[in-house]
PDB file of C-alpha atoms in Angstrom:
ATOM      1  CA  UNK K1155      81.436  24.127 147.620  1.00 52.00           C
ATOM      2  CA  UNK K1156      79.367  26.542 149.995  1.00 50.00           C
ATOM      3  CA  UNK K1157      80.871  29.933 150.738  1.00 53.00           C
ATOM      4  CA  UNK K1158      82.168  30.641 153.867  1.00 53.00           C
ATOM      5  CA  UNK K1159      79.581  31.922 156.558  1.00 50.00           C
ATOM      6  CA  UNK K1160      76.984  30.095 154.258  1.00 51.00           C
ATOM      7  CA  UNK K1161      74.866  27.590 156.034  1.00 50.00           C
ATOM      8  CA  UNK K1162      72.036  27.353 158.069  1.00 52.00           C
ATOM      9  CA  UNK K1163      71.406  29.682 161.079  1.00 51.00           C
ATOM     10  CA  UNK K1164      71.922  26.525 163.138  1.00 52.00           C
ATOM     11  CA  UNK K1165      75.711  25.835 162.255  1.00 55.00           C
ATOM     12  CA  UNK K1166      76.765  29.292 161.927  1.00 56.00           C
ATOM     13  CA  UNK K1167      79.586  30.513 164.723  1.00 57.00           C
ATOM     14  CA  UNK K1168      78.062  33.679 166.599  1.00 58.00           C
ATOM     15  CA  UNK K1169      79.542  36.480 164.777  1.00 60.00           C
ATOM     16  CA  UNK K1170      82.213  38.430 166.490  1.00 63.00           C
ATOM     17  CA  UNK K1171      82.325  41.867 164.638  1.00 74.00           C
ATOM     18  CA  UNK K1172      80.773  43.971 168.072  1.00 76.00           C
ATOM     19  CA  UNK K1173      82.926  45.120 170.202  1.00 75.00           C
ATOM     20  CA  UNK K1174      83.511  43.733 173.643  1.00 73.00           C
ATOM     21  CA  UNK K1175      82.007  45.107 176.559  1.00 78.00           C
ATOM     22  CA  UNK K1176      83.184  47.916 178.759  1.00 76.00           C
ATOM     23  CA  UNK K1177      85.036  46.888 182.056  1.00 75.00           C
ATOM     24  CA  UNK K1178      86.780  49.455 183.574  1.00 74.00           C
ATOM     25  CA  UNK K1179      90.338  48.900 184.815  1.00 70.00           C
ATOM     26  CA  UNK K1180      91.596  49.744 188.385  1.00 71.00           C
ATOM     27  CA  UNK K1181      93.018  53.163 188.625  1.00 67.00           C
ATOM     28  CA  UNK K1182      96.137  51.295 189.926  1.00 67.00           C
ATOM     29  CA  UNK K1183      96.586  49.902 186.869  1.00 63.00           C
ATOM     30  CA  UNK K1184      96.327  52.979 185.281  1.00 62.00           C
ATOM     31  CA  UNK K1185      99.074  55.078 185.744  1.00 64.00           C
ATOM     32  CA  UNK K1186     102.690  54.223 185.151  1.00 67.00           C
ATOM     33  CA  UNK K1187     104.642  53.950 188.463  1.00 63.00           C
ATOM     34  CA  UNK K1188     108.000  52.462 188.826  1.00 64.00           C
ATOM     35  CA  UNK K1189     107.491  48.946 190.278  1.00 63.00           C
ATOM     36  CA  UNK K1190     109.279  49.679 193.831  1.00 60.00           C
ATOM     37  CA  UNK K1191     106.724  52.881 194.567  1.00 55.00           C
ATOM     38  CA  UNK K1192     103.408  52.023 196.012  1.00 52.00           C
ATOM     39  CA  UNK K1193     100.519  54.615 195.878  1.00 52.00           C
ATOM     40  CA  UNK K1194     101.114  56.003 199.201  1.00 54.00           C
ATOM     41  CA  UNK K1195     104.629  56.522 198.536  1.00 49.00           C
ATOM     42  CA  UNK K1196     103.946  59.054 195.852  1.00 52.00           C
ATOM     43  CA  UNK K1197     101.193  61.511 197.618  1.00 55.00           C
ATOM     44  CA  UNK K1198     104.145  61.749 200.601  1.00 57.00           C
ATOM     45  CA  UNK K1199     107.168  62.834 198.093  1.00 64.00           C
ATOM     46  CA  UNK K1200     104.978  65.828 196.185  1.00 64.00           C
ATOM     47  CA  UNK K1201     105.963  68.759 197.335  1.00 68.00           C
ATOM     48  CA  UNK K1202     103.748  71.693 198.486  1.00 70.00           C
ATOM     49  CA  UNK K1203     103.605  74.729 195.825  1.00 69.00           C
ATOM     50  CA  UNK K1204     105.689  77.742 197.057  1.00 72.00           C
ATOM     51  CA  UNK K1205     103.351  80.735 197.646  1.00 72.00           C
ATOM     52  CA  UNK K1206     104.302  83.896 197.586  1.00 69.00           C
ATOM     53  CA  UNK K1207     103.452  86.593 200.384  1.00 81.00           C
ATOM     54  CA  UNK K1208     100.299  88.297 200.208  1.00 84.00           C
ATOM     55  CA  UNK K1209     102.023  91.935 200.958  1.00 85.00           C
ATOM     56  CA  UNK K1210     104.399  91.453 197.998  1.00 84.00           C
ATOM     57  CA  UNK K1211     101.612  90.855 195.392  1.00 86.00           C
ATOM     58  CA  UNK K1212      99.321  93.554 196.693  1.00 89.00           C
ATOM     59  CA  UNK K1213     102.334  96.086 196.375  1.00 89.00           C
ATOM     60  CA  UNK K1214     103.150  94.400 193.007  1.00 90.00           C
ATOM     61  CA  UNK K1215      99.161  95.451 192.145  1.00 91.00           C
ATOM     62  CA  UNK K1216     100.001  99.353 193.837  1.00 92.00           C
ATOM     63  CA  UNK K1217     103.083 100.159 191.652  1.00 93.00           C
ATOM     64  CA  UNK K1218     101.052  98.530 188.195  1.00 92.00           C
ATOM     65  CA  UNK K1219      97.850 100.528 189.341  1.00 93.00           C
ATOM     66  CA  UNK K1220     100.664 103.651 189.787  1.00 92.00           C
ATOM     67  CA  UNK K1221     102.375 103.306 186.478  1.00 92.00           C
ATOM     68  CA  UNK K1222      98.937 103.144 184.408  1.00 92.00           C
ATOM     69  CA  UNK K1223      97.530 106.044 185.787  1.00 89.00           C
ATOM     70  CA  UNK K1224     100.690 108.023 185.388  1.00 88.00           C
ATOM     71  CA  UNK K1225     100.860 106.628 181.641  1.00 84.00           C
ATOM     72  CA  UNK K1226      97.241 108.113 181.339  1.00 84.00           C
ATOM     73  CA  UNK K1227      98.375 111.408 182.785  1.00 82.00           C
ATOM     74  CA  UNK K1228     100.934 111.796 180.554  1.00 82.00           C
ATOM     75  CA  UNK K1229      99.069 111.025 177.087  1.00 82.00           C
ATOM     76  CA  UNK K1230      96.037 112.775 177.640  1.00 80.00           C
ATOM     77  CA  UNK K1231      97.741 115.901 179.574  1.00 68.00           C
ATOM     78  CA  UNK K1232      97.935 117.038 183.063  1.00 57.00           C
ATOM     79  CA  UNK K1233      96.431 120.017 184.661  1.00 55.00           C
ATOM     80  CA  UNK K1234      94.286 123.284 183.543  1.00 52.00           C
ATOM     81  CA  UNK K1235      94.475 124.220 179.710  1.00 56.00           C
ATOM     82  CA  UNK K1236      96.501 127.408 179.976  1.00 56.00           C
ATOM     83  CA  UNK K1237      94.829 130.292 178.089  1.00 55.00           C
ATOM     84  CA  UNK K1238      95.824 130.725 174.498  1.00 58.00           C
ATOM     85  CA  UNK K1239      98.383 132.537 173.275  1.00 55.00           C
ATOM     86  CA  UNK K1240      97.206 136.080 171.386  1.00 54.00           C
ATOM     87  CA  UNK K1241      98.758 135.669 167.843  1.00 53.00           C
ATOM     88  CA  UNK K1242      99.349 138.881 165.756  1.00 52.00           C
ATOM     89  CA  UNK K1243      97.682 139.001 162.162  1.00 54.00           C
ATOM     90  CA  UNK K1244      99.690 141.529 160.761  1.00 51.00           C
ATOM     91  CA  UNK K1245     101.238 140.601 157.150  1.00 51.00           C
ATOM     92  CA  UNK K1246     105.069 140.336 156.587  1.00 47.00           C
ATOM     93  CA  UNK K1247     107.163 138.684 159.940  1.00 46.00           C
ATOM     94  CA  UNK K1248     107.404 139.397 163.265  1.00 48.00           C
ATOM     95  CA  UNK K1249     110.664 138.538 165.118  1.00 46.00           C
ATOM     96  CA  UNK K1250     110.952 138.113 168.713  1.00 46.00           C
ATOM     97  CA  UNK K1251     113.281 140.847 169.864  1.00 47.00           C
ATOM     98  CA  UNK K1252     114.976 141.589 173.636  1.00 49.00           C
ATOM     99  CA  UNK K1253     113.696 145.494 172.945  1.00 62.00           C
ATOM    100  CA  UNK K1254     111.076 145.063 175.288  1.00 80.00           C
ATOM    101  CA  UNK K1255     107.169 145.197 173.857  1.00 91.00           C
ATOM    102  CA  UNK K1256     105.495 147.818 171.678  1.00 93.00           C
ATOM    103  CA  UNK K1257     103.369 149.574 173.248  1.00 94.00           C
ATOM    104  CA  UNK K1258      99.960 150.223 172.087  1.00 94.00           C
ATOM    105  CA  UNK K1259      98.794 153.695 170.517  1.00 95.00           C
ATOM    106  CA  UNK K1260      97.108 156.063 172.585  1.00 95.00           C
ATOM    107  CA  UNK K1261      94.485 158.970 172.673  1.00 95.00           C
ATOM    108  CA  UNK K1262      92.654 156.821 169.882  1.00 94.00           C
ATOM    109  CA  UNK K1263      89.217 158.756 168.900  1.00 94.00           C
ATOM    110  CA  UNK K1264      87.722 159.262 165.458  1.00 94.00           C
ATOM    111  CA  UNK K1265      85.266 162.138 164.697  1.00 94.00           C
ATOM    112  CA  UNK K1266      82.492 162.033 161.908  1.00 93.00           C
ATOM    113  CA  UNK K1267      82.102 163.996 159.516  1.00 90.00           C
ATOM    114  CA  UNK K1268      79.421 163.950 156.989  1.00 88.00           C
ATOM    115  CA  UNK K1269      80.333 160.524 155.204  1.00 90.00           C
ATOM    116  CA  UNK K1270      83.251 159.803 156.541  1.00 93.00           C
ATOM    117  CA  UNK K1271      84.994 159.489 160.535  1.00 94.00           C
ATOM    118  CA  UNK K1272      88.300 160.134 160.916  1.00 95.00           C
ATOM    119  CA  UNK K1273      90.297 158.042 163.465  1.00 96.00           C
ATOM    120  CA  UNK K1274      93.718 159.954 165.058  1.00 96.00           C
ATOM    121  CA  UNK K1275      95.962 158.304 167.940  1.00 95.00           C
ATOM    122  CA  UNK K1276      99.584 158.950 169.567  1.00 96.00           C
ATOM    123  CA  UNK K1277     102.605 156.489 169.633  1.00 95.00           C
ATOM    124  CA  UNK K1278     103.686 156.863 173.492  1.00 94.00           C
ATOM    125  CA  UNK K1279     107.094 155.459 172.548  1.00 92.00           C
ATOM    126  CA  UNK K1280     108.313 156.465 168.656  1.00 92.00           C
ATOM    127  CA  UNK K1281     111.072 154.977 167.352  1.00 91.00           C
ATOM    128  CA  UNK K1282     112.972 155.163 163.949  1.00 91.00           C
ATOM    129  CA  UNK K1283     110.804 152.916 161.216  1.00 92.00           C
ATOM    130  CA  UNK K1284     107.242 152.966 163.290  1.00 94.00           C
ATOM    131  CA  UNK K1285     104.539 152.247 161.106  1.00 95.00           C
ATOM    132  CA  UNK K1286     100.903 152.185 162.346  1.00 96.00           C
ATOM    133  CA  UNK K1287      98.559 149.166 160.969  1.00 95.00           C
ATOM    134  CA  UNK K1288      94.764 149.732 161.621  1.00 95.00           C
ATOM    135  CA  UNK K1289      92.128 147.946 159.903  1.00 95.00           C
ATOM    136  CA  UNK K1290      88.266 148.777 159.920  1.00 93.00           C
ATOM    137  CA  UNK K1291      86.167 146.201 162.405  1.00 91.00           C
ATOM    138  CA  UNK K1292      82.535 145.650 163.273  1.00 86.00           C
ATOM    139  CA  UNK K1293      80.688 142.893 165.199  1.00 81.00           C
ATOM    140  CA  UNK K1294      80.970 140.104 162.889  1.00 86.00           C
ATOM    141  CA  UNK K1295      84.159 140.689 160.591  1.00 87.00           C
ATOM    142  CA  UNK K1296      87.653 142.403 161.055  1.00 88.00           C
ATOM    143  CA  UNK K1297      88.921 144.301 157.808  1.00 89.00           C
ATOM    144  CA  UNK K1298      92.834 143.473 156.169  1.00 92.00           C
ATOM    145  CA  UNK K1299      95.307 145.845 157.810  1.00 93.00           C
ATOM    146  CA  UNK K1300      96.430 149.342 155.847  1.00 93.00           C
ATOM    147  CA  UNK K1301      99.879 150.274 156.762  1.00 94.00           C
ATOM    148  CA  UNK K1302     100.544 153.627 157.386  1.00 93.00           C
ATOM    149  CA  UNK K1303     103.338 156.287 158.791  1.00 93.00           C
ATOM    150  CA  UNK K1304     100.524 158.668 159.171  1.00 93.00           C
ATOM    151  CA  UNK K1305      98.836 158.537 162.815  1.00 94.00           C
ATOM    152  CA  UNK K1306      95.468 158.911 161.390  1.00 94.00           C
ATOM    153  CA  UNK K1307      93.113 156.989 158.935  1.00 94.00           C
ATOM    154  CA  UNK K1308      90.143 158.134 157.340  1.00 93.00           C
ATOM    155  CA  UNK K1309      87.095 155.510 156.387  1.00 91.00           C
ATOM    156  CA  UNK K1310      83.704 155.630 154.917  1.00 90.00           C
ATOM    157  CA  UNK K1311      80.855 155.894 158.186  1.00 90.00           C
ATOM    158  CA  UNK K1312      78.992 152.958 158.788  1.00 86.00           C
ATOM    159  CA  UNK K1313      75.385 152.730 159.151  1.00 86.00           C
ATOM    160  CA  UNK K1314      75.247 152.353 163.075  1.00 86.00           C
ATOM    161  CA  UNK K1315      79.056 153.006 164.088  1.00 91.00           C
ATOM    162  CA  UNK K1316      82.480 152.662 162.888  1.00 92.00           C
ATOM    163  CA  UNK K1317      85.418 150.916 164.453  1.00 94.00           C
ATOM    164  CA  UNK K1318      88.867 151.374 163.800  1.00 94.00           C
ATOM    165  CA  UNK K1319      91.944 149.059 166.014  1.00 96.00           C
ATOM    166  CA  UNK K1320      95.445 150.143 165.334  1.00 96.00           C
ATOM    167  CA  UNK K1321      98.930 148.702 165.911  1.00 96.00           C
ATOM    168  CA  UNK K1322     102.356 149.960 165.904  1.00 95.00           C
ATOM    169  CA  UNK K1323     104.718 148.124 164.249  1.00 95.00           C
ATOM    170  CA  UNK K1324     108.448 148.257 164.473  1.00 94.00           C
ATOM    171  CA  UNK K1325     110.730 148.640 161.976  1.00 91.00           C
ATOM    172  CA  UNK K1326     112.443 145.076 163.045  1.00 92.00           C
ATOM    173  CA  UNK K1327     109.181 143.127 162.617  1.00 90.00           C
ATOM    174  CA  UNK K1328     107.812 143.104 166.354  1.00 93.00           C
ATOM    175  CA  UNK K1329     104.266 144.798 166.753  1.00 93.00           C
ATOM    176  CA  UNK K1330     101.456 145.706 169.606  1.00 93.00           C
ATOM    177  CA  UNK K1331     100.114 142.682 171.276  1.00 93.00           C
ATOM    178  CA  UNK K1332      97.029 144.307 171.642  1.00 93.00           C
ATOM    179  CA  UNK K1333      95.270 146.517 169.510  1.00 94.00           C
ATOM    180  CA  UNK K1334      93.779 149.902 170.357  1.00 94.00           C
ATOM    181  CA  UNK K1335      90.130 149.813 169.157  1.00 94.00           C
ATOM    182  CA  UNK K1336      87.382 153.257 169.454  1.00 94.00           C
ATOM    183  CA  UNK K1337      84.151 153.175 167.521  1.00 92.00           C
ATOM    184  CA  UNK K1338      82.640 156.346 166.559  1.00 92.00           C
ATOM    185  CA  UNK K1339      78.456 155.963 166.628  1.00 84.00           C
TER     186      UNK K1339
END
């Protein structure tokens, strides 16, 4: 017995293993549609999309376009950097009292002699405890503050001038915000 499909070209069946050929259905047939609805039933029933009024999303836009840039402000800071703050150096702590500020020392003027200047100045306002901190100071550097209850200091001359800035420091911690400074040439 011959196989199946086995034969001569002649008696063979056309073979049915391609597909059939493309025929595009109606769009009608297409779409599911209760029986009772025709095409021209459905376009009438759709409603319109509700829009919204043009003013209400243009101030929707203002108040987001507000909010940012006031988020912006507020991270990155507002205004003119204020000028810093002087901060005293002086060793040991200085307490914020309602005394009213130290004063500075006056009539500061040094006077060389041979090797050596020597630096005098007045406190305009003593009080009980004053001690005077002065440290030696040139272009580039600042020295570390002496304290002293002497108004006077006496340091080594330099070779084009000396400096000298003094403080006055109260006994309860609070000092000159600014120094006095004279340089001797």
């Amino acid at each position: 017995m011959a196989p199946a499909g086995a034969g001569s070209a002649a008696t063979r069946s056309p073979r049915r293993d391609r597909p059939a050929p493309f025929v595009p259905l109606p769009v009608e047939d297409t779409q599911l549609r209760p029986a009772s609805l025709g095409v021209e039933a459905e376009t009438d029933d759709v409603p319109e999309p509700r829009r919204r009024p043009r003013w209400l999303m243009l101030a929707a836009g203002g108040v987001l376009a507000a909010l940012t840039v006031t988020g912006v402000v507020l991270v990155n800071g507002a205004g003119t950097p204020s000028a810093p703050q002087a901060k005293p150096t002086l060793d040991g702590p200085l307490d914020a009292v309602a005394g009213g500020v130290v004063p500075a020392p006056t009539n500061l003027a040094g006077t060389a002699s041979g090797g050596t200047v020597t630096f005098t100045w007045q406190n305009p306002a003593p009080a009980d405890g004053d001690v005077y901190m002065w440290r030696p100071v040139t272009a580039l550097q600042a020295g570390e503050y002496t304290s002293s209850s002497q108004a006077s200091a006496v340091l080594t001359a330099g070779p084009d001038q000396t400096c000298l800035e003094v403080v006055i420091r109260r006994k309860n911690g609070q000092a000159s915000p600014e120094p006095a400074k004279a340089c001797v040439p």
